[in-house]
Short mmCIF file of C-alpha atoms in Angstrom, two decimals:
data_model
loop_
_atom_site.label_atom_id
_atom_site.label_comp_id
_atom_site.label_asym_id
_atom_site.label_seq_id
_atom_site.Cartn_x
_atom_site.Cartn_y
_atom_site.Cartn_z
CA MET A 1 -12.61 -77.44 12.60
CA SER A 2 -13.49 -75.25 9.77
CA ALA A 3 -10.69 -73.25 8.22
CA HIS A 4 -13.06 -70.32 8.03
CA ARG A 5 -15.05 -69.53 10.27
CA PRO A 6 -17.20 -66.28 9.56
CA GLN A 7 -16.58 -63.38 11.61
CA LEU A 8 -19.45 -62.93 14.22
CA SER A 9 -20.71 -59.68 15.31
CA LEU A 10 -21.12 -58.35 19.42
CA PRO A 11 -24.73 -59.26 19.49
CA ARG A 12 -24.47 -62.55 17.76
CA ILE A 13 -21.66 -63.69 20.28
CA LEU A 14 -23.86 -62.35 22.98
CA GLU A 15 -26.98 -64.57 21.30
CA MET A 16 -24.89 -67.51 21.18
CA ASN A 17 -23.94 -67.24 24.65
CA LEU A 18 -27.41 -66.21 26.29
CA GLY A 19 -27.81 -70.45 27.02
CA PHE A 20 -24.99 -69.76 29.59
CA LEU A 21 -27.28 -67.61 31.30
CA GLY A 22 -29.97 -70.19 32.22
CA LEU A 23 -26.99 -72.45 32.82
CA GLN A 24 -24.85 -70.53 35.16
CA PHE A 25 -28.67 -69.50 36.89
CA SER A 26 -28.61 -73.11 37.89
CA PHE A 27 -25.35 -73.26 39.08
CA GLY A 28 -25.89 -69.98 41.64
CA LEU A 29 -29.05 -71.27 43.02
CA GLN A 30 -26.75 -74.34 43.88
CA GLN A 31 -24.23 -72.44 44.89
CA GLY A 32 -26.47 -70.25 47.54
CA ASN A 33 -29.50 -72.86 48.24
CA MET A 34 -28.01 -76.28 48.42
CA GLY A 35 -26.50 -76.07 51.71
CA PRO A 36 -28.94 -74.31 53.17
CA ILE A 37 -31.61 -77.06 51.75
CA TYR A 38 -29.41 -80.00 53.58
CA SER A 39 -29.42 -77.84 56.31
CA TYR A 40 -33.13 -77.59 56.70
CA LEU A 41 -33.97 -81.16 56.15
CA GLY A 42 -31.45 -82.00 59.08
CA ALA A 43 -27.58 -82.17 57.94
CA ASP A 44 -24.84 -81.24 59.90
CA GLU A 45 -22.24 -78.15 58.39
CA SER A 46 -19.81 -81.01 58.62
CA GLN A 47 -21.23 -83.25 56.30
CA LEU A 48 -21.83 -80.34 53.15
CA PRO A 49 -19.01 -81.10 51.26
CA MET A 50 -19.72 -84.67 51.17
CA LEU A 51 -23.32 -84.10 50.29
CA GLN A 52 -22.69 -82.11 47.08
CA LEU A 53 -19.83 -84.61 45.84
CA ALA A 54 -22.72 -85.03 43.02
CA GLY A 55 -21.23 -82.38 41.09
CA PRO A 56 -17.69 -82.92 41.00
CA ILE A 57 -17.49 -87.16 40.79
CA THR A 58 -20.58 -86.19 37.46
CA GLY A 59 -18.14 -83.86 36.02
CA LEU A 60 -15.19 -85.84 36.71
CA LEU A 61 -16.94 -88.77 34.75
CA ILE A 62 -19.53 -87.60 32.42
CA GLN A 63 -17.52 -84.53 30.40
CA PRO A 64 -14.24 -85.89 29.25
CA LEU A 65 -17.16 -88.61 28.05
CA ILE A 66 -19.08 -86.11 26.63
CA GLY A 67 -16.21 -84.14 25.14
CA ALA A 68 -14.65 -87.05 23.17
CA MET A 69 -17.77 -88.44 22.05
CA SER A 70 -18.79 -84.85 20.40
CA ASP A 71 -15.45 -84.68 19.03
CA LYS A 72 -16.60 -87.42 16.75
CA THR A 73 -20.42 -86.77 16.29
CA GLY A 74 -21.57 -85.65 13.05
CA GLY A 75 -24.62 -86.41 12.43
CA LYS A 76 -27.72 -84.22 10.91
CA TRP A 77 -28.18 -82.05 14.22
CA GLY A 78 -24.37 -80.75 14.81
CA ARG A 79 -21.50 -81.83 17.04
CA ARG A 80 -22.90 -80.69 19.89
CA MET A 81 -26.12 -79.27 20.11
CA PRO A 82 -27.63 -82.99 21.15
CA TYR A 83 -25.54 -83.45 24.34
CA PHE A 84 -26.73 -80.08 25.68
CA LEU A 85 -30.21 -80.08 24.73
CA PHE A 86 -30.13 -83.57 26.45
CA GLY A 87 -28.63 -81.91 29.37
CA ALA A 88 -30.77 -78.41 29.97
CA LEU A 89 -34.21 -81.73 29.83
CA LEU A 90 -32.23 -83.29 32.74
CA CYS A 91 -31.10 -79.67 34.47
CA CYS A 92 -34.92 -78.91 33.98
CA ILE A 93 -36.26 -81.48 35.61
CA GLY A 94 -33.78 -81.13 38.39
CA LEU A 95 -35.01 -77.94 39.13
CA PHE A 96 -38.00 -78.41 39.19
CA ALA A 97 -38.09 -81.37 41.78
CA MET A 98 -35.18 -79.76 44.07
CA PRO A 99 -37.40 -77.69 46.04
CA LEU A 100 -40.02 -80.57 46.59
CA SER A 101 -37.45 -82.38 48.39
CA SER A 102 -39.16 -84.23 51.17
CA SER A 103 -35.64 -85.87 53.08
CA LEU A 104 -32.09 -85.59 52.73
CA LEU A 105 -32.07 -88.67 50.31
CA MET A 106 -34.63 -86.94 47.99
CA ALA A 107 -32.48 -84.03 48.12
CA VAL A 108 -29.15 -86.08 47.55
CA SER A 109 -30.50 -87.59 44.66
CA LEU A 110 -32.35 -84.97 43.02
CA LEU A 111 -28.97 -83.06 43.32
CA TRP A 112 -27.29 -85.77 41.18
CA ILE A 113 -29.77 -85.61 37.77
CA LEU A 114 -29.63 -81.77 38.36
CA ASP A 115 -25.34 -81.73 37.86
CA ALA A 116 -25.81 -85.12 35.39
CA GLY A 117 -27.84 -82.21 33.41
CA ASN A 118 -25.30 -78.89 34.63
CA ASN A 119 -21.98 -81.43 33.27
CA ILE A 120 -23.88 -83.06 30.08
CA THR A 121 -24.68 -79.27 28.96
CA MET A 122 -21.44 -77.30 30.38
CA GLU A 123 -18.49 -79.42 28.47
CA PRO A 124 -20.33 -79.49 24.53
CA TYR A 125 -21.11 -75.36 25.48
CA ARG A 126 -17.55 -74.33 25.95
CA ALA A 127 -16.42 -76.42 23.06
CA TYR A 128 -19.38 -74.64 20.65
CA VAL A 129 -17.78 -71.23 21.30
CA SER A 130 -14.45 -72.91 20.49
CA ASP A 131 -15.77 -74.26 17.45
CA ARG A 132 -17.92 -71.46 16.07
CA LEU A 133 -15.74 -68.68 16.84
CA ASN A 134 -12.75 -67.85 15.04
CA PRO A 135 -9.08 -67.65 16.89
CA GLY A 136 -9.05 -63.74 17.48
CA GLN A 137 -13.13 -63.70 18.61
CA ARG A 138 -12.41 -66.48 20.93
CA GLN A 139 -11.16 -64.52 24.44
CA ALA A 140 -13.82 -61.98 23.43
CA GLY A 141 -16.59 -65.16 22.94
CA PHE A 142 -15.30 -67.00 26.89
CA LEU A 143 -15.48 -63.38 28.01
CA THR A 144 -18.88 -62.83 27.11
CA GLN A 145 -19.53 -66.30 28.81
CA SER A 146 -18.04 -64.98 32.00
CA ALA A 147 -20.53 -61.97 31.61
CA PHE A 148 -23.40 -64.00 31.37
CA THR A 149 -22.53 -66.33 34.32
CA GLY A 150 -21.63 -63.19 35.97
CA LEU A 151 -25.54 -61.22 35.24
CA ALA A 152 -27.30 -65.69 36.02
CA GLN A 153 -25.51 -65.52 39.39
CA CYS A 154 -26.39 -62.08 40.38
CA LEU A 155 -30.16 -63.02 39.54
CA ALA A 156 -30.25 -66.50 41.06
CA PHE A 157 -28.61 -64.84 44.22
CA ALA A 158 -30.80 -61.43 44.45
CA THR A 159 -34.36 -63.19 43.47
CA PRO A 160 -35.33 -64.40 47.06
CA ALA A 161 -34.51 -61.09 48.42
CA LEU A 162 -36.34 -59.61 45.72
CA LEU A 163 -39.02 -61.70 46.97
CA VAL A 164 -39.29 -60.71 49.92
CA ALA A 165 -39.19 -57.41 49.23
CA LEU A 166 -42.20 -57.51 47.52
CA GLY A 167 -44.00 -58.83 50.42
CA MET A 168 -43.15 -62.87 50.23
CA ASN A 169 -42.44 -63.75 54.22
CA GLN A 170 -38.54 -64.99 54.67
CA ASP A 171 -39.85 -67.81 57.39
CA TRP A 172 -43.31 -69.18 55.29
CA VAL A 173 -41.74 -72.73 55.21
CA ASP A 174 -43.01 -76.12 53.80
CA SER A 175 -43.35 -79.15 56.17
CA HIS A 176 -39.96 -80.18 55.56
CA ASN A 177 -38.96 -76.43 56.65
CA ILE A 178 -37.09 -75.21 53.00
CA PRO A 179 -38.87 -71.99 52.34
CA TYR A 180 -41.03 -71.07 49.52
CA THR A 181 -39.11 -68.36 48.08
CA VAL A 182 -36.93 -71.23 47.12
CA ARG A 183 -39.31 -72.72 45.63
CA ILE A 184 -40.61 -70.02 43.32
CA VAL A 185 -36.48 -69.16 42.45
CA PHE A 186 -36.07 -72.81 41.22
CA TRP A 187 -38.72 -72.74 39.12
CA VAL A 188 -38.24 -69.78 37.42
CA GLY A 189 -34.49 -71.22 37.17
CA ALA A 190 -35.99 -74.67 35.18
CA VAL A 191 -38.13 -72.62 32.94
CA LEU A 192 -34.49 -69.92 31.95
CA SER A 193 -32.10 -72.95 31.91
CA LEU A 194 -34.09 -74.72 29.40
CA ALA A 195 -35.28 -71.57 27.01
CA THR A 196 -32.11 -69.77 26.65
CA ILE A 197 -30.01 -72.72 25.51
CA VAL A 198 -32.96 -73.38 22.99
CA TRP A 199 -33.01 -70.15 21.91
CA SER A 200 -29.02 -69.83 21.85
CA VAL A 201 -28.35 -73.09 19.05
CA MET A 202 -31.83 -71.99 17.10
CA ARG A 203 -30.50 -68.51 16.99
CA VAL A 204 -26.73 -69.41 16.33
CA PRO A 205 -26.17 -73.22 15.02
CA GLU A 206 -23.35 -74.77 14.55
CA LEU A 207 -20.95 -74.62 11.18
CA PRO A 208 -21.89 -77.08 9.07
CA LEU A 209 -18.99 -79.61 8.63
CA THR A 210 -17.05 -79.55 5.58
CA PHE A 211 -16.23 -82.59 4.12
CA ALA A 212 -12.61 -83.17 5.36
CA GLU A 213 -13.86 -82.78 8.79
CA ARG A 214 -17.01 -85.32 7.82
CA ALA A 215 -13.79 -87.55 7.03
CA HIS A 216 -12.16 -87.21 9.49
CA ILE A 217 -15.22 -87.89 12.31
CA ASP A 218 -15.31 -91.13 10.09
CA ALA A 219 -11.82 -92.47 10.18
CA GLN A 220 -11.90 -91.89 14.22
CA PRO A 221 -12.98 -95.39 15.78
CA LYS A 222 -16.06 -95.19 17.43
CA GLY A 223 -17.76 -97.62 20.91
CA ILE A 224 -17.26 -96.66 24.44
CA GLY A 225 -13.93 -98.79 24.45
CA ALA A 226 -12.36 -95.98 22.02
CA THR A 227 -13.49 -92.84 23.24
CA PHE A 228 -11.84 -94.11 26.79
CA ALA A 229 -8.33 -94.31 24.67
CA GLU A 230 -8.62 -91.06 23.13
CA ILE A 231 -9.54 -89.41 26.47
CA GLY A 232 -6.17 -91.67 27.65
CA SER A 233 -3.82 -90.74 24.31
CA ALA A 234 -5.14 -86.89 24.75
CA ILE A 235 -4.01 -86.88 28.57
CA ARG A 236 -0.67 -88.49 27.17
CA ASP A 237 -0.17 -85.49 24.52
CA MET A 238 -1.22 -82.90 26.89
CA PRO A 239 0.34 -79.79 26.27
CA ILE A 240 2.38 -78.27 28.96
CA ALA A 241 0.10 -74.91 29.04
CA MET A 242 -2.43 -77.45 30.32
CA ARG A 243 -0.49 -78.89 32.43
CA LYS A 244 0.60 -75.84 33.91
CA LEU A 245 -2.98 -75.05 34.74
CA GLY A 246 -3.76 -77.88 36.24
CA VAL A 247 -1.40 -76.47 39.18
CA MET A 248 -3.44 -73.41 39.32
CA SER A 249 -6.45 -75.07 39.49
CA LEU A 250 -6.25 -77.06 42.43
CA PHE A 251 -5.68 -74.20 44.88
CA GLN A 252 -8.69 -71.74 42.65
CA TRP A 253 -11.35 -74.42 42.55
CA PHE A 254 -10.29 -75.57 46.56
CA GLY A 255 -10.97 -72.52 47.38
CA MET A 256 -14.15 -71.65 45.42
CA SER A 257 -15.49 -74.94 46.79
CA GLY A 258 -14.82 -73.70 50.23
CA TYR A 259 -16.36 -69.98 49.68
CA TRP A 260 -19.30 -71.34 48.31
CA THR A 261 -20.03 -74.13 50.85
CA TYR A 262 -19.38 -71.97 53.89
CA ALA A 263 -19.69 -68.38 52.94
CA VAL A 264 -23.21 -68.43 54.32
CA TYR A 265 -22.59 -70.08 57.49
CA SER A 266 -19.77 -67.75 57.78
CA ILE A 267 -22.36 -64.37 57.51
CA GLY A 268 -24.12 -66.12 59.84
CA ARG A 269 -21.44 -66.94 62.72
CA SER A 270 -20.28 -63.14 62.21
CA VAL A 271 -23.22 -60.60 61.45
CA TYR A 272 -26.13 -62.65 63.19
CA ALA A 273 -24.19 -64.55 65.98
CA THR A 274 -26.18 -67.71 64.37
CA ALA A 275 -25.42 -71.33 63.66
CA GLU A 276 -29.10 -72.74 63.88
CA PRO A 277 -30.44 -72.99 60.49
CA ASN A 278 -34.07 -73.65 61.23
CA SER A 279 -33.66 -70.12 63.13
CA SER A 280 -35.55 -66.38 61.66
CA ALA A 281 -31.51 -64.86 61.68
CA PHE A 282 -30.39 -67.50 59.35
CA HIS A 283 -33.07 -67.33 56.61
CA THR A 284 -31.84 -63.65 57.11
CA ALA A 285 -28.12 -65.20 56.68
CA VAL A 286 -28.99 -66.86 53.87
CA LEU A 287 -30.83 -63.65 51.98
CA THR A 288 -27.57 -61.54 52.62
CA ASN A 289 -25.52 -63.87 51.55
CA GLY A 290 -27.47 -63.75 48.38
CA MET A 291 -27.58 -60.55 48.00
CA VAL A 292 -23.48 -60.21 48.57
CA ALA A 293 -23.30 -63.10 46.13
CA ALA A 294 -25.49 -60.88 43.82
CA PHE A 295 -23.29 -58.38 44.20
CA TYR A 296 -20.17 -59.84 43.35
CA ASN A 297 -21.26 -61.33 40.54
CA PHE A 298 -22.39 -58.35 39.06
CA ILE A 299 -18.83 -57.09 39.61
CA ALA A 300 -17.75 -60.34 37.94
CA PHE A 301 -20.83 -59.50 34.86
CA ALA A 302 -19.08 -55.88 34.40
CA SER A 303 -15.39 -56.64 34.29
CA ALA A 304 -15.89 -59.74 32.66
CA PHE A 305 -16.17 -56.64 29.46
CA MET A 306 -13.45 -54.05 31.07
CA MET A 307 -10.86 -57.20 31.07
CA VAL A 308 -11.30 -57.57 26.95
CA PRO A 309 -9.40 -54.71 25.96
CA LEU A 310 -6.95 -55.26 29.73
CA VAL A 311 -6.30 -59.06 27.56
CA ARG A 312 -5.34 -57.98 24.86
CA ARG A 313 -2.66 -55.99 26.28
CA ALA A 314 -1.54 -57.50 29.62
CA GLY A 315 -2.42 -61.44 28.48
CA PRO A 316 -5.01 -63.93 29.72
CA GLY A 317 -2.57 -64.83 32.49
CA PRO A 318 -1.32 -61.93 34.50
CA LEU A 319 -4.71 -60.56 34.62
CA HIS A 320 -5.54 -63.92 35.81
CA ALA A 321 -3.11 -63.60 38.57
CA ALA A 322 -4.16 -60.75 39.48
CA CYS A 323 -8.06 -61.07 39.99
CA LEU A 324 -7.64 -64.29 41.78
CA ALA A 325 -4.98 -62.39 44.41
CA ALA A 326 -7.81 -59.82 44.74
CA GLY A 327 -10.07 -62.38 45.49
CA GLY A 328 -8.37 -64.32 47.87
CA ALA A 329 -7.68 -60.57 49.84
CA GLY A 330 -11.38 -60.86 49.64
CA MET A 331 -12.01 -64.24 51.16
CA LEU A 332 -9.34 -63.19 53.89
CA ILE A 333 -11.02 -59.98 54.96
CA LEU A 334 -14.59 -61.24 54.67
CA PRO A 335 -14.75 -63.66 58.31
CA HIS A 336 -13.72 -60.74 60.11
CA VAL A 337 -16.84 -58.22 58.84
CA THR A 338 -19.29 -57.79 61.84
CA SER A 339 -21.83 -55.25 59.72
CA VAL A 340 -24.03 -56.17 56.59
CA GLY A 341 -23.01 -52.34 54.95
CA LEU A 342 -19.02 -53.48 55.27
CA LEU A 343 -19.68 -57.01 53.55
CA PHE A 344 -19.86 -56.06 50.45
CA LEU A 345 -16.26 -54.89 50.43
CA PRO A 346 -14.64 -57.40 50.36
CA ALA A 347 -16.98 -59.63 48.05
CA ILE A 348 -15.70 -56.46 44.91
CA GLY A 349 -12.71 -58.96 45.03
CA VAL A 350 -14.42 -61.88 45.28
CA GLY A 351 -16.39 -60.42 41.76
CA LEU A 352 -13.02 -59.76 40.07
CA ALA A 353 -11.52 -63.06 40.76
CA TRP A 354 -15.01 -65.00 39.59
CA GLY A 355 -15.17 -63.19 36.55
CA SER A 356 -11.72 -64.16 35.22
CA ILE A 357 -12.44 -67.58 36.61
CA MET A 358 -14.81 -68.08 33.62
CA GLY A 359 -12.86 -66.61 30.83
CA ASN A 360 -9.35 -66.03 30.77
CA PRO A 361 -8.16 -69.77 31.87
CA TYR A 362 -10.42 -70.82 28.85
CA ALA A 363 -8.52 -68.16 26.88
CA ILE A 364 -5.43 -69.45 27.83
CA LEU A 365 -6.29 -73.06 27.16
CA THR A 366 -7.82 -72.85 23.88
CA ASN A 367 -4.60 -71.37 22.83
CA SER A 368 -2.52 -74.20 23.75
CA ILE A 369 -4.82 -77.41 22.46
CA PRO A 370 -4.69 -78.65 19.17
CA PRO A 371 -8.34 -77.52 17.40
CA ALA A 372 -9.25 -81.13 16.22
CA ARG A 373 -9.14 -82.21 20.11
CA THR A 374 -10.98 -79.17 21.52
CA GLY A 375 -13.92 -81.36 22.56
CA VAL A 376 -11.93 -84.03 24.87
CA TYR A 377 -10.05 -81.55 26.28
CA MET A 378 -12.57 -79.05 27.09
CA GLY A 379 -13.88 -82.02 28.93
CA ILE A 380 -9.88 -83.08 30.45
CA PHE A 381 -9.90 -79.74 31.81
CA ASN A 382 -13.22 -80.19 33.96
CA MET A 383 -11.30 -82.75 35.21
CA MET A 384 -8.61 -79.84 36.80
CA ILE A 385 -12.15 -78.61 37.88
CA VAL A 386 -13.85 -81.29 39.94
CA ILE A 387 -11.05 -82.98 41.17
CA PRO A 388 -10.02 -80.29 43.67
CA MET A 389 -14.02 -79.94 44.55
CA LEU A 390 -13.22 -83.59 45.07
CA VAL A 391 -9.75 -83.29 47.26
CA PHE A 392 -12.12 -80.56 49.22
CA ALA A 393 -15.15 -83.11 50.10
CA VAL A 394 -12.64 -85.92 51.20
CA VAL A 395 -10.61 -83.27 53.10
CA MET A 396 -12.71 -81.45 55.18
CA SER A 397 -16.06 -83.51 55.23
CA GLN A 398 -16.58 -86.73 56.89
CA LEU A 399 -19.92 -89.39 56.45
CA ASP A 400 -20.52 -91.55 58.85
CA LEU A 401 -22.52 -94.55 57.10
CA GLY A 402 -22.23 -96.56 59.84
CA PHE A 403 -20.02 -99.78 57.94
CA VAL A 404 -17.76 -97.06 56.96
CA LYS A 405 -16.66 -93.16 57.73
CA LEU A 406 -15.64 -91.27 54.68
CA GLY A 407 -13.80 -87.68 54.61
CA LEU A 408 -11.19 -87.21 56.80
CA GLY A 409 -13.30 -84.40 58.50
CA ALA A 410 -10.59 -81.49 58.85
CA TYR A 411 -13.75 -78.89 59.29
CA ALA A 412 -14.70 -80.56 62.77
CA GLY A 413 -11.16 -81.25 63.35
CA LEU A 414 -8.86 -78.48 61.87
CA LEU A 415 -10.54 -75.78 61.75
CA GLY A 416 -12.73 -76.01 65.05
CA ASN A 417 -16.08 -76.58 63.21
CA ASP A 418 -16.21 -72.63 62.72
CA PRO A 419 -17.09 -71.28 58.78
CA ARG A 420 -14.68 -68.07 59.19
CA ASN A 421 -11.89 -70.00 59.71
CA MET A 422 -12.83 -71.91 56.55
CA LEU A 423 -12.86 -69.30 54.26
CA SER A 424 -9.84 -67.97 55.58
CA VAL A 425 -8.08 -71.12 54.07
CA CYS A 426 -9.76 -70.22 50.54
CA GLY A 427 -8.16 -67.15 50.70
CA VAL A 428 -4.84 -68.45 51.25
CA CYS A 429 -5.69 -71.02 48.45
CA LEU A 430 -6.29 -67.95 46.04
CA LEU A 431 -3.27 -66.45 46.71
CA LEU A 432 -1.25 -69.59 45.94
CA ALA A 433 -3.33 -70.00 42.40
CA ALA A 434 -2.59 -66.50 41.49
CA LEU A 435 1.25 -67.48 41.40
CA SER A 436 0.86 -70.39 40.16
CA VAL A 437 -1.07 -69.23 36.64
CA LEU A 438 2.08 -66.66 36.73
CA TRP A 439 3.58 -70.31 35.88
CA VAL A 440 1.56 -71.11 32.69
CA ARG A 441 3.52 -70.36 29.58
CA GLU A 442 1.31 -69.20 26.70
CA GLY A 443 0.91 -69.97 23.25
CA ARG A 444 -0.74 -71.87 20.33
CA ALA A 445 -0.26 -75.55 20.05
CA SER A 446 1.29 -76.92 17.00
CA ALA A 447 -1.03 -79.09 14.62
CA THR A 448 -0.09 -82.19 13.40
CA ALA A 449 -0.86 -83.25 9.48
CA PRO A 450 -4.20 -84.49 10.47
CA GLU A 451 -5.29 -81.66 12.71
CA LEU A 452 -3.98 -78.82 10.43
CA ALA A 453 -7.08 -79.68 7.65
CA LEU A 454 -9.22 -79.53 10.30
CA ALA A 455 -7.48 -75.93 11.84
#
């Protein structure tokens, strides 16, 4: 990208990342509500990971393609903006329709639309920040994204409990057993996701391409075949640091997937002694999980800002390892807590881990990849996120389609259909991720001749 990137003030960095507030509000709604929505519509706990395959599969297919395509886009609307505006519109549609689901099939189908929109938006948004900021400001940029992630998901998880506190009945459900609190918060998310992204790209537009950048883009082969070839080439040329980050990601995202899927069910068992999804006690467990998640996301929000000076001293790798270890300890402790108040103590560790996850690995990544291929490598890095999620779904879940059974069913078999055992596995995974990240050697990628022109 352009050799001269103007230094941005903190308010401008905040504005350019405001769209992450809406995007991550959407992700927060999925994390906190998709499992219960499936349960309300009749799904079994052991089927949940397989029913949520939309996220990892769309991420695996869409983000590398969008990344490679956006690297080669040079129209008047910019390289990244056309993609994340279209994705934001899809996300808005999915959020509006999801709480109106009348069947399991409808909810699963809408999740595919919603996740497609999220993934179309996510990758170019990451690349947009890398494009727009000079190297000295990128850590602040990605940690700001992490802060907005924490704030957005804090709001997404807390809003249903706030609605109940304001007088809504937690047991007021529609004819398909979906609470009306879910309907309202999803509709708030639909408006927020689109409005904040439009605000960001209008207030902090992409830098205009230089003549050299346009010439480089025009010289690149076009078409879907060329896009796949570029992805394959980038994988072959992947920097060693990025390959090592893939090992960390395997443990990190397997553990986070399990936590997001089963934390509410673990709280239902350990605190409220219920496994019945349509009971009032389970509705209370969902609200409690929302408040715990809001708290750990607030910790993520606050800690992301505190990490800015710390990362300059310790480096993103060691700091990320320490935060992951705290998260692993929290997940190991949480299944053994039986009172609501004490749930917030292990949530501190989860919040520190989540705040670091959304910022520090990207700081390591952008210092190891060539600038001219930022988009495609951001997309490939997302594959390192979604592949562990796919592994989690296949290993833990089993879905009987009649003519074939998908998945190994370890949740029902090895873990005895107990979500508390699942959270213990998640804690061990985060501890292994903490050890793995210490193996990563940080450093800036060497630019080839064409890349020097764009660096």
